[in-house]
Amino acid sequence: EDQVTQSPEALRLQEGESSSLNCSYTVSGLRGLFWYRQDPGKGPEFLFTLYSAGEEKEKERLKATLTKKESFLHITAPKPEDSATYLCAVQASGTSYGKLTFGQGTILTVHP
Amino acid sequence: GAVVSQHPSWVICKSGTSVKIECRSLDFQATTMFWYRQFPKQSLMLMATSNEGSKATYEQGVEKDKFLINHASLTLSTLTVTSAHPEDSSFYICSARPNSGANVLTFGAGSRLTVL
């Protein structure tokens, strides 16, 4: 059974204080690992897709990395508008493209 | 970019009634759409896969007679929660991937269902 575990559950940062979110996963065969951002009462907003170990992707203050067992979402000099729940999900090989197994998410709060 | 629209964004209904939620892909065609459910402080769980022109496929433990799915066209899927009960109260989110395009699942804004 595919599993995704995210840590920490919640993270409070001061504006400008860089940190990382962790996503550990077990999957029969990884087709893709996804990062989404979810604001309260909204659907997930796509951030990144990673496909193979060693891959990295960046978008503004966010950088996602991938190893064979985990992924990290690095947040550099965060701003209050980065406050949200960050979701990690895996897509297993041989399954429907729409079947993502999600982690519980990390609630990020950035204080000004 | 790909946009998925859901309607209504929130609905309150009485126990025993049925509620329909629409999911539309606004600027792309999607043969397949996906319905997820998210309970408070829990993660998203796939409920079913909606297939245009054929029957939906349901994940284990999801009652197909309670959650009726119709995929009438390449841009519209509907989820009907039949004989709703308070335990069906949840956040229902649809998603879709363009027939042609990147391996990215785009989600709608979600529909909050509260059953009294």
Coordinates of C-alpha atoms in Angstrom, one line a residue:
Chain A
E1 CA 0.0 0.0 0.0
D2 CA 1.3 3.4 -1.0
Q3 CA 2.0 5.7 2.0
V4 CA 2.9 9.3 2.4
T5 CA 4.0 10.9 5.7
Q6 CA 4.6 14.6 6.0
S7 CA 6.5 16.4 8.8
P8 CA 6.2 18.5 10.7
E9 CA 2.4 18.7 11.0
A10 CA 2.6 22.4 11.7
L11 CA 5.4 24.9 11.3
R12 CA 5.5 28.5 12.5
L13 CA 8.2 30.8 11.0
Q14 CA 9.1 34.4 11.2
E15 CA 9.1 36.3 7.9
G16 CA 12.5 35.7 6.3
E17 CA 13.2 32.6 8.4
S18 CA 14.1 29.8 5.9
S19 CA 13.1 26.2 6.6
S20 CA 12.2 22.8 5.0
L21 CA 9.1 20.6 4.9
N22 CA 9.6 16.8 4.6
C23 CA 7.6 14.2 2.7
S24 CA 8.5 10.5 3.2
Y25 CA 7.0 8.0 0.9
T26 CA 6.7 4.3 0.1
V27 CA 5.3 3.4 -3.2
S28 CA 5.4 0.3 -5.3
G29 CA 6.9 2.2 -8.2
L30 CA 7.0 6.0 -8.4
R31 CA 5.6 7.6 -11.5
G32 CA 5.6 11.1 -10.0
L33 CA 5.7 13.0 -6.7
F34 CA 3.6 16.1 -6.5
W35 CA 3.6 19.2 -4.2
Y36 CA 0.4 21.2 -3.9
R37 CA -0.5 24.3 -1.8
Q38 CA -3.9 24.5 -0.2
D39 CA -5.5 27.6 1.2
P40 CA -8.3 27.2 3.8
G41 CA -11.6 26.3 2.0
K42 CA -9.9 26.0 -1.4
G43 CA -8.8 23.1 -3.6
P44 CA -5.1 22.3 -3.9
E45 CA -3.0 24.5 -6.2
F46 CA -0.3 22.7 -8.2
L47 CA 3.3 23.6 -7.4
F48 CA 5.7 20.9 -8.7
T49 CA 6.0 17.4 -10.1
L50 CA 9.2 15.4 -9.5
Y51 CA 9.9 12.2 -11.3
S52 CA 13.3 10.8 -10.4
A53 CA 15.8 10.9 -7.5
G54 CA 18.1 13.9 -7.7
E55 CA 15.6 16.1 -9.5
E56 CA 15.0 19.6 -8.3
K57 CA 12.5 22.3 -9.2
E58 CA 12.2 25.9 -8.2
K59 CA 9.5 28.5 -8.2
E60 CA 10.0 31.8 -6.5
R61 CA 10.9 31.1 -2.8
L62 CA 10.1 27.4 -3.1
K63 CA 12.5 24.6 -4.1
A64 CA 11.5 20.9 -4.2
T65 CA 14.0 18.1 -4.2
L66 CA 13.5 14.3 -4.4
T67 CA 15.4 11.2 -3.2
K68 CA 14.4 7.6 -3.4
K69 CA 12.6 7.8 -0.1
E70 CA 11.6 11.4 0.5
S71 CA 11.1 14.8 -0.9
F72 CA 11.8 18.2 0.7
L73 CA 10.1 21.5 0.0
H74 CA 12.6 24.3 0.9
I75 CA 11.2 27.7 1.6
T76 CA 13.7 30.5 1.4
A77 CA 12.9 33.9 3.1
P78 CA 9.2 33.1 3.4
K79 CA 6.6 35.9 3.5
P80 CA 3.2 35.9 5.2
E81 CA 1.5 35.1 1.9
D82 CA 3.3 31.8 1.9
S83 CA 1.1 30.7 4.8
A84 CA -0.9 27.7 3.7
T85 CA -1.1 23.9 4.0
Y86 CA 1.5 22.2 1.8
L87 CA 0.5 18.8 0.5
C88 CA 2.7 16.1 -0.9
A89 CA 1.3 13.3 -3.0
V90 CA 2.6 10.3 -4.9
Q91 CA 1.4 8.7 -8.1
A92 CA 2.3 5.1 -8.5
S93 CA 3.3 3.4 -11.7
G94 CA 0.6 1.3 -13.2
T95 CA -2.2 3.2 -11.7
S96 CA -4.6 5.8 -13.1
Y97 CA -3.0 9.2 -13.6
G98 CA -5.6 10.7 -11.4
K99 CA -5.0 8.5 -8.4
L100 CA -2.8 10.4 -6.0
T101 CA -2.0 9.3 -2.5
F102 CA -1.7 12.4 -0.4
G103 CA 0.0 13.0 2.9
Q104 CA -1.7 14.8 5.8
G105 CA -0.1 18.1 4.9
T106 CA 2.1 20.6 6.7
I107 CA 0.4 23.7 8.0
L108 CA 2.8 26.6 7.5
T109 CA 2.3 29.9 9.2
V110 CA 4.6 32.8 8.5
H111 CA 4.4 35.7 10.9
P112 CA 5.4 39.2 9.8
Chain B
G1 CA -3.5 27.3 -17.7
A2 CA -5.9 24.5 -17.0
V3 CA -8.9 25.6 -14.9
V4 CA -11.4 23.4 -13.2
S5 CA -14.6 24.9 -11.9
Q6 CA -17.0 23.5 -9.3
H7 CA -20.5 24.4 -8.3
P8 CA -21.8 25.0 -5.8
S9 CA -19.0 26.0 -3.6
W10 CA -21.0 25.3 -0.5
V11 CA -24.4 23.6 0.1
I12 CA -26.5 22.9 3.2
C13 CA -29.2 20.2 3.0
K14 CA -31.5 18.2 5.2
S15 CA -30.8 14.6 6.0
G16 CA -32.4 12.3 3.4
T17 CA -32.2 14.7 0.5
S18 CA -29.9 14.5 -2.6
V19 CA -27.3 17.0 -3.6
K20 CA -25.6 17.4 -7.0
I21 CA -22.2 18.9 -7.4
E22 CA -20.9 19.9 -10.9
C23 CA -17.3 19.9 -12.1
R24 CA -16.3 21.6 -15.3
S25 CA -13.1 21.8 -17.1
L26 CA -13.2 25.4 -18.5
D27 CA -10.4 25.5 -21.1
F28 CA -9.6 21.9 -21.9
Q29 CA -11.2 18.5 -22.5
A30 CA -10.9 15.7 -20.0
T31 CA -12.0 12.2 -20.8
T32 CA -11.4 11.4 -17.2
M33 CA -12.2 13.4 -14.1
F34 CA -11.6 12.5 -10.5
W35 CA -13.6 13.0 -7.3
Y36 CA -11.8 13.4 -4.0
R37 CA -13.1 13.9 -0.5
Q38 CA -11.5 15.7 2.4
F39 CA -12.7 15.5 6.0
P40 CA -11.6 18.2 8.5
K41 CA -7.9 18.1 9.2
Q42 CA -7.5 15.0 7.1
S43 CA -5.9 14.6 3.7
L44 CA -7.6 14.1 0.3
M45 CA -8.8 10.7 -0.5
L46 CA -9.8 9.6 -4.0
M47 CA -13.4 8.4 -4.1
A48 CA -14.0 7.6 -7.8
T49 CA -12.8 8.1 -11.3
S50 CA -15.4 9.6 -13.7
N51 CA -15.2 8.3 -17.3
E52 CA -16.8 10.2 -20.2
G53 CA -19.3 7.9 -21.9
S54 CA -18.9 5.0 -19.5
K55 CA -19.4 4.0 -15.9
A56 CA -17.4 5.5 -13.1
T57 CA -15.0 3.4 -11.2
Y58 CA -15.1 3.6 -7.4
E59 CA -12.4 3.2 -4.8
Q60 CA -12.7 0.4 -2.3
G61 CA -15.2 1.3 0.5
V62 CA -17.0 4.0 -1.5
E63 CA -20.7 3.2 -2.1
K64 CA -21.5 3.6 -5.8
D65 CA -25.2 3.8 -5.1
K66 CA -24.8 6.7 -2.7
F67 CA -22.3 8.7 -4.7
L68 CA -23.7 8.7 -8.3
I69 CA -21.3 10.0 -10.9
N70 CA -22.2 11.1 -14.4
H71 CA -19.7 12.3 -17.0
A72 CA -22.0 13.7 -19.7
S73 CA -19.4 15.4 -21.8
L74 CA -15.6 16.0 -22.2
T75 CA -16.0 19.0 -19.9
L76 CA -18.6 18.1 -17.3
S77 CA -18.8 15.6 -14.5
T78 CA -21.4 15.5 -11.8
L79 CA -21.4 13.9 -8.4
T80 CA -24.8 13.3 -6.7
V81 CA -24.8 12.5 -3.0
T82 CA -28.1 10.5 -2.6
S83 CA -30.0 10.3 0.6
A84 CA -27.4 12.4 2.4
H85 CA -26.7 11.9 6.0
P86 CA -24.6 14.0 8.5
E87 CA -21.7 11.6 8.1
D88 CA -21.6 12.6 4.4
S89 CA -20.7 16.2 5.4
S90 CA -17.3 16.8 3.9
F91 CA -15.3 18.9 1.4
Y92 CA -15.7 17.3 -2.1
I93 CA -13.1 18.3 -4.7
C94 CA -13.0 17.3 -8.3
S95 CA -9.9 17.2 -10.5
A96 CA -9.0 16.7 -14.1
R97 CA -6.0 16.2 -16.3
P98 CA -6.1 17.4 -19.9
N99 CA -6.4 14.8 -22.5
S100 CA -3.3 16.2 -24.1
G101 CA -0.7 17.8 -21.8
A102 CA 1.5 17.5 -18.9
N103 CA 1.1 15.0 -16.1
V104 CA -0.6 17.6 -13.8
L105 CA -3.8 17.0 -12.0
T106 CA -5.7 20.3 -11.7
F107 CA -8.2 20.6 -8.8
G108 CA -11.3 22.6 -8.5
A109 CA -12.0 25.0 -5.6
G110 CA -14.1 22.3 -3.8
S111 CA -17.6 22.1 -2.6
R112 CA -18.4 22.1 1.1
L113 CA -21.4 19.9 1.9
T114 CA -23.1 20.2 5.3
V115 CA -25.9 17.7 6.0
L116 CA -28.2 18.7 8.9

